[in-house]
Coordinates of C-alpha atoms in Angstrom, one line a residue:
X1 CA -23.7 40.4 -11.8
X2 CA -22.7 41.7 -15.3
X3 CA -19.9 40.3 -17.4
X4 CA -18.1 43.7 -17.0
X5 CA -17.5 42.9 -13.3
X6 CA -15.7 39.7 -14.4
X7 CA -14.0 40.7 -17.6
X8 CA -10.2 40.9 -17.3
X9 CA -7.2 42.1 -19.3
X10 CA -4.1 41.2 -17.3
X11 CA -1.0 43.3 -18.0
X12 CA 1.3 42.7 -15.1
X13 CA 2.3 39.6 -13.1
X14 CA 4.7 39.2 -10.2
X15 CA 5.5 36.0 -8.2
X16 CA 7.1 35.8 -4.8
X17 CA 8.7 32.8 -3.0
X18 CA 8.9 32.9 0.8
X19 CA 10.0 30.2 3.2
X20 CA 9.5 30.0 7.0
X21 CA 11.9 27.6 8.8
X22 CA 10.3 25.4 11.4
X23 CA 11.5 24.7 14.9
X24 CA 9.0 21.8 15.1
X25 CA 8.8 19.9 11.8
X26 CA 5.3 18.9 10.4
X27 CA 5.2 15.1 10.1
X28 CA 3.1 13.0 7.7
X29 CA 3.1 9.3 6.9
X30 CA 5.1 9.9 3.7
X31 CA 7.5 12.8 4.7
X32 CA 8.4 15.6 7.0
X33 CA 8.2 19.4 6.4
X34 CA 11.2 21.2 7.8
X35 CA 10.1 24.6 6.4
X36 CA 6.9 26.1 5.2
X37 CA 7.4 27.4 1.6
X38 CA 4.9 29.7 -0.1
X39 CA 4.5 31.0 -3.7
X40 CA 2.3 34.1 -4.0
X41 CA 1.1 35.5 -7.3
X42 CA 0.0 39.1 -7.9
X43 CA -1.8 39.9 -11.2
X44 CA -2.7 43.5 -12.3
X45 CA -5.4 44.4 -14.8
X46 CA -4.9 47.2 -17.4
X47 CA -7.4 49.2 -15.4
X48 CA -5.1 49.1 -12.3
X49 CA -7.1 46.5 -10.3
X50 CA -5.1 43.8 -8.8
X51 CA -5.5 40.4 -7.0
X52 CA -3.5 37.8 -5.1
X53 CA -3.3 34.1 -5.5
X54 CA -1.2 31.2 -4.1
X55 CA 0.4 28.2 -5.7
X56 CA 0.5 24.9 -3.7
X57 CA 4.2 24.0 -3.0
X58 CA 4.3 22.0 0.2
X59 CA 6.3 19.0 -1.1
X60 CA 9.1 18.8 -1.9
X61 CA 10.0 22.2 -0.3
X62 CA 12.5 22.9 -3.2
X63 CA 9.6 22.9 -5.6
X64 CA 8.5 26.4 -4.6
X65 CA 11.1 28.0 -6.8
X66 CA 10.3 25.6 -9.6
X67 CA 6.6 26.5 -9.5
X68 CA 7.4 30.2 -9.4
X69 CA 9.5 29.8 -12.6
X70 CA 6.6 28.0 -14.3
X71 CA 4.4 31.0 -13.5
X72 CA 7.0 33.4 -14.8
X73 CA 8.4 31.7 -17.8
X74 CA 5.5 29.5 -19.1
X75 CA 2.2 31.0 -17.9
X76 CA 2.9 34.7 -17.8
X77 CA 3.5 35.0 -21.6
X78 CA 0.3 33.1 -22.2
X79 CA -1.8 35.2 -19.8
X80 CA -0.8 38.8 -20.3
X81 CA -2.1 41.3 -22.8
X82 CA -5.2 39.2 -23.6
X83 CA -8.8 39.9 -22.9
X84 CA -10.9 37.3 -21.1
X85 CA -14.6 37.4 -20.4
X86 CA -14.0 36.1 -16.9
X87 CA -11.4 34.2 -14.8
X88 CA -12.8 30.9 -15.9
X89 CA -12.0 31.7 -19.5
X90 CA -8.4 32.5 -18.5
X91 CA -8.2 29.2 -16.6
X92 CA -9.5 27.3 -19.6
X93 CA -7.0 29.1 -21.9
X94 CA -4.0 28.4 -19.7
X95 CA -5.0 24.8 -19.2
X96 CA -5.5 24.1 -22.9
X97 CA -2.4 25.9 -23.9
X98 CA -0.2 23.8 -21.6
X99 CA -1.8 20.4 -21.8
X100 CA 0.8 19.0 -24.2
X101 CA 3.7 20.6 -22.4
X102 CA 2.5 19.1 -19.1
X103 CA 2.5 15.7 -20.7
X104 CA 5.8 16.2 -22.5
X105 CA 7.5 17.4 -19.3
X106 CA 5.8 14.9 -17.0
X107 CA 4.6 17.7 -14.9
X108 CA 0.8 17.9 -15.0
X109 CA 0.7 18.5 -11.2
X110 CA 3.1 21.5 -11.0
X111 CA 1.5 23.0 -14.1
X112 CA -2.0 22.7 -12.6
X113 CA -0.8 24.2 -9.3
X114 CA 0.7 27.2 -11.1
X115 CA -2.5 27.8 -13.1
X116 CA -4.5 27.5 -9.9
X117 CA -2.6 30.3 -8.2
X118 CA -3.1 32.6 -11.2
X119 CA -6.9 31.7 -11.2
X120 CA -7.1 32.7 -7.5
X121 CA -5.5 36.0 -8.2
X122 CA -7.9 36.7 -11.0
X123 CA -11.0 36.1 -8.9
X124 CA -9.5 38.2 -6.1
X125 CA -8.9 41.0 -8.7
X126 CA -12.4 40.9 -9.9
X127 CA -13.9 41.0 -6.4
X128 CA -11.6 43.9 -5.3
X129 CA -12.5 45.9 -8.4
X130 CA -16.2 45.4 -7.7
X131 CA -15.6 46.5 -4.1
X132 CA -17.1 43.2 -2.8
X133 CA -15.7 40.5 -0.5
X134 CA -15.0 37.5 -2.6
X135 CA -17.7 35.4 -0.8
X136 CA -20.3 38.0 -1.9
X137 CA -18.9 38.4 -5.4
X138 CA -19.3 34.7 -5.9
X139 CA -23.0 34.9 -5.0
X140 CA -22.8 34.1 -1.2
X141 CA -25.3 35.6 1.3
X142 CA -23.2 35.4 4.5
X143 CA -19.6 35.5 5.6
X144 CA -19.6 32.6 8.1
X145 CA -17.5 29.4 7.9
X146 CA -17.0 26.5 10.4
X147 CA -13.3 25.6 10.8
X148 CA -11.3 22.7 12.1
X149 CA -7.7 22.4 13.4
X150 CA -5.6 20.2 11.1
X151 CA -2.0 19.0 10.7
X152 CA -1.9 17.8 14.3
X153 CA 1.4 15.8 14.7
X154 CA 1.7 12.4 16.2
X155 CA 4.0 13.7 19.0
X156 CA 1.9 14.7 22.0
X157 CA -1.2 15.6 20.0
X158 CA -3.4 16.0 23.1
X159 CA -1.5 19.2 24.0
X160 CA -2.1 20.7 20.6
X161 CA -5.8 19.7 20.7
X162 CA -6.1 21.3 24.1
X163 CA -4.4 24.5 22.8
X164 CA -6.6 24.7 19.8
X165 CA -9.7 24.1 21.8
X166 CA -8.8 27.0 24.0
X167 CA -8.4 29.2 20.9
X168 CA -12.0 28.4 19.9
X169 CA -11.8 25.4 17.7
X170 CA -14.4 22.7 18.1
X171 CA -13.3 20.2 15.5
X172 CA -9.9 18.5 15.0
X173 CA -8.0 16.3 12.6
X174 CA -5.1 14.0 13.6
X175 CA -2.3 12.6 11.4
X176 CA -2.2 8.8 11.3
X177 CA 0.2 6.2 9.8
X178 CA 2.7 5.9 12.6
X179 CA 1.9 2.4 13.7
X180 CA -1.4 1.0 15.1
X181 CA -0.5 1.3 18.8
X182 CA 0.7 4.9 18.5
X183 CA -2.2 5.9 16.2
X184 CA -4.8 4.5 18.6
X185 CA -3.2 6.0 21.7
X186 CA -3.2 9.4 20.0
X187 CA -6.9 9.1 19.2
X188 CA -7.7 8.0 22.7
X189 CA -5.7 11.0 24.1
X190 CA -7.5 13.4 21.8
X191 CA -10.9 12.1 22.8
X192 CA -9.9 12.4 26.5
X193 CA -9.4 16.1 25.9
X194 CA -12.5 16.9 23.8
X195 CA -15.0 14.1 24.8
X196 CA -16.8 11.9 22.4
X197 CA -19.2 14.4 20.8
X198 CA -17.0 17.0 19.1
X199 CA -15.9 16.2 15.5
X200 CA -12.7 14.3 15.3
X201 CA -11.2 13.5 11.9
X202 CA -8.2 11.5 10.8
X203 CA -5.8 11.6 7.9
X204 CA -3.6 8.7 6.9
X205 CA -2.0 10.6 4.0
X206 CA -2.2 7.7 1.6
X207 CA -0.1 5.6 4.0
X208 CA -1.8 2.2 4.1
X209 CA -2.7 -0.7 1.8
X210 CA -6.2 -2.0 1.8
X211 CA -5.6 -4.7 4.4
X212 CA -4.0 -2.3 6.9
X213 CA -6.7 0.3 6.3
X214 CA -9.4 -2.3 7.0
X215 CA -7.7 -3.4 10.2
X216 CA -7.3 0.2 11.3
X217 CA -10.9 1.1 10.5
X218 CA -12.1 -1.8 12.7
X219 CA -9.7 -0.7 15.5
X220 CA -10.8 2.9 15.3
X221 CA -14.6 2.2 15.4
X222 CA -14.8 3.2 19.1
X223 CA -13.7 6.8 18.5
X224 CA -16.8 8.1 16.6
X225 CA -14.7 9.5 13.8
X226 CA -16.2 12.1 11.5
X227 CA -14.1 10.8 8.6
X228 CA -10.9 9.0 7.6
X229 CA -9.0 10.8 4.9
X230 CA -6.9 9.1 2.3
X231 CA -6.3 5.7 3.9
X232 CA -5.2 4.5 0.5
X233 CA -3.1 6.1 -2.3
X234 CA -5.2 8.4 -4.4
X235 CA -4.4 6.3 -7.5
X236 CA -5.6 2.9 -6.1
X237 CA -8.4 1.2 -8.0
X238 CA -11.9 2.4 -7.0
X239 CA -12.9 -1.2 -6.0
X240 CA -10.4 -1.0 -3.1
X241 CA -11.9 2.2 -1.9
X242 CA -15.4 0.7 -2.3
X243 CA -14.4 -2.3 -0.3
X244 CA -13.3 -0.1 2.6
X245 CA -16.5 1.9 2.5
X246 CA -18.5 -1.3 2.9
X247 CA -16.2 -2.6 5.6
X248 CA -16.7 0.3 8.1
X249 CA -19.2 3.0 9.0
X250 CA -16.4 5.5 9.2
X251 CA -16.9 8.0 6.3
X252 CA -14.1 8.2 3.7
X253 CA -12.7 11.5 2.5
X254 CA -10.4 12.3 -0.4
X255 CA -9.8 14.8 -3.2
X256 CA -6.7 16.8 -2.4
X257 CA -4.8 14.6 -4.9
X258 CA -7.4 14.5 -7.6
X259 CA -6.5 16.4 -10.7
X260 CA -9.3 17.5 -13.1
X261 CA -13.1 17.5 -13.1
X262 CA -13.4 14.1 -14.7
X263 CA -11.4 12.5 -11.9
X264 CA -13.6 14.1 -9.3
X265 CA -16.8 13.1 -11.2
X266 CA -15.5 9.5 -11.4
X267 CA -14.7 9.4 -7.7
X268 CA -18.0 10.9 -6.7
X269 CA -19.9 8.5 -9.1
X270 CA -18.1 5.4 -7.6
X271 CA -20.0 6.0 -4.4
X272 CA -17.2 5.4 -1.8
X273 CA -16.7 9.1 -0.7
X274 CA -18.8 11.0 1.7
X275 CA -16.5 13.9 2.0
X276 CA -14.9 15.5 -1.0
X277 CA -11.8 17.7 -0.5
X278 CA -10.5 19.6 -3.5
X279 CA -7.5 21.9 -2.8
X280 CA -8.0 25.0 -4.9
X281 CA -4.3 26.0 -4.8
X282 CA -3.3 22.5 -6.0
X283 CA -5.7 22.1 -8.9
X284 CA -8.5 24.2 -10.3
X285 CA -8.5 27.4 -8.4
X286 CA -12.0 28.7 -8.0
X287 CA -12.9 28.2 -11.7
X288 CA -12.2 24.5 -11.5
X289 CA -13.6 23.9 -8.0
X290 CA -17.0 25.4 -8.6
X291 CA -18.1 22.6 -11.0
X292 CA -16.7 20.1 -8.5
X293 CA -18.8 21.6 -5.7
X294 CA -21.9 21.4 -7.9
X295 CA -21.2 17.7 -8.5
X296 CA -20.7 17.2 -4.7
X297 CA -23.9 18.8 -3.9
X298 CA -25.8 16.9 -6.6
X299 CA -24.6 13.7 -5.0
X300 CA -25.6 14.7 -1.5
X301 CA -22.0 14.7 -0.2
X302 CA -20.0 17.1 1.9
X303 CA -17.6 19.7 0.4
X304 CA -14.8 20.3 2.9
X305 CA -11.9 22.0 1.1
X306 CA -8.4 20.7 1.7
X307 CA -5.8 23.4 2.6
X308 CA -2.4 23.3 4.3
X309 CA -0.5 26.2 2.9
X310 CA -0.2 29.9 3.6
X311 CA -2.7 32.6 4.2
X312 CA -3.7 33.7 0.7
X313 CA -4.9 30.3 -0.4
X314 CA -6.5 29.7 3.0
X315 CA -8.5 33.0 2.7
X316 CA -9.6 32.1 -0.9
X317 CA -10.7 28.7 0.4
X318 CA -12.7 30.3 3.2
X319 CA -14.4 32.7 0.9
X320 CA -15.4 30.0 -1.6
X321 CA -16.8 27.8 1.3
X322 CA -18.8 30.8 2.6
X323 CA -20.0 31.6 -1.0
X324 CA -21.5 28.1 -1.5
X325 CA -23.1 28.2 2.0
X326 CA -20.9 25.5 3.4
X327 CA -22.1 26.2 7.0
X328 CA -25.5 24.7 6.1
X329 CA -24.2 21.8 4.2
X330 CA -21.7 20.3 6.6
X331 CA -18.7 22.1 5.2
X332 CA -15.6 22.6 7.3
X333 CA -12.6 24.8 6.6
X334 CA -9.2 23.2 7.2
X335 CA -6.8 25.4 9.2
X336 CA -3.3 24.2 9.9
X337 CA -2.5 24.0 13.6
X338 CA 1.2 24.4 13.2
X339 CA 3.3 27.5 13.5
X340 CA 3.5 29.5 10.2
X341 CA 3.4 33.3 10.1
X342 CA 2.9 33.1 6.4
X343 CA -0.6 31.8 7.3
X344 CA -1.4 33.7 10.4
X345 CA -0.3 37.2 9.2
X346 CA -2.5 36.8 6.2
X347 CA -5.7 35.3 7.7
X348 CA -6.6 37.6 10.6
X349 CA -10.4 37.0 10.3
X350 CA -9.8 33.3 10.9
X351 CA -7.9 34.0 14.2
X352 CA -11.1 35.1 15.9
X353 CA -13.2 32.0 16.5
X354 CA -16.5 31.6 18.4
X355 CA -17.0 27.9 19.1
X356 CA -15.5 27.0 15.8
X357 CA -17.2 29.7 13.7
X358 CA -15.3 32.5 11.9
X359 CA -16.6 35.6 10.1
X360 CA -14.8 36.8 7.0
X361 CA -16.0 40.4 7.0
X362 CA -16.8 42.9 4.3
X363 CA -13.3 43.9 3.0
X364 CA -13.0 43.6 -0.8
X365 CA -11.6 40.4 -2.4
X366 CA -10.1 37.9 0.0
X367 CA -9.8 40.7 2.6
X368 CA -6.1 41.0 3.0
X369 CA -3.3 42.9 1.3
X370 CA 0.1 41.1 1.6
X371 CA 3.2 43.1 2.5
X372 CA 5.9 40.9 1.0
X373 CA 8.8 42.7 2.6
X374 CA 7.2 42.4 6.1
X375 CA 6.4 38.7 5.4
X376 CA 10.0 38.1 4.4
X377 CA 11.1 39.7 7.6
X378 CA 8.8 37.4 9.6
X379 CA 10.6 34.4 8.1
X380 CA 14.0 35.3 9.6
X381 CA 14.7 33.1 12.6

């Protein structure tokens, strides 16, 4: 691949905020989502090529408008009418140009999320211009990804597991952190539906201290869990995570709340993680996540991208996972099980599953072209 395929000179940017109100809220151990916000970014090159990205904005829901304003007022002037050799150069420029501002404003997270959305749009732009699906543009050799159903609520999870099994899913992740008795009952009910052999994962969403986590890991040993995600806060000392990894055979997973390559390298080097989960719309985009994946592979760990947003970021996550041959390295793509047309209307290839396997196809870029007006109409209840 020549540099001409990756060189960019962005001249236009637009950002769109959408919000889908929920009938059934999505619950986690730290909060509840009553709507599904999304921030979509469209970037156009001076040659007319364009691409789409997505900015993470799940919590708090009101943050979607704020992140959109960061894109428009802070990052757009820095990005446009400059030439970059590739999207990674633009990512580096935007990151360096806003580092002090992020510290001064106390907003390194929102700034990183806004940059990530632009980075995704730039990679999509380059792949569309080349006439290649993003997975191929990134050097992949096949379009396959293994998926799992995520975001399964603590209220009657067995019915959702059964529904998703019937849709073709063969791996599932339950939310924990709602009390030991309820958590264990939900795990038992899920295993009653799928048996003991299919992958079952859990996510505590940073909801426990180390003592509670150790108690729960011992109590969950009978369920043959594929991993336990974020039992502790992401900022807890590594020695607490290491103690948990020694305490139980259940693999530990984390990464969605890591910000920056050094933090990922430190977490990987500390030896307590077996599954690493960067969220490319929350930090890094593709430019930042590629070095993380290299570090994950070098350490012999699993790369399983975190994602619980709308369809543009989900498709980018799928293409990146396919590009790095995730299917042969234990990689699983997270797909939210909850109702959200901003996801389903923009991820058609992921709706057709054969025993947990999806094919992304040959369409250029991430393979979808958002119709913002139609999406806005889908959000009216």
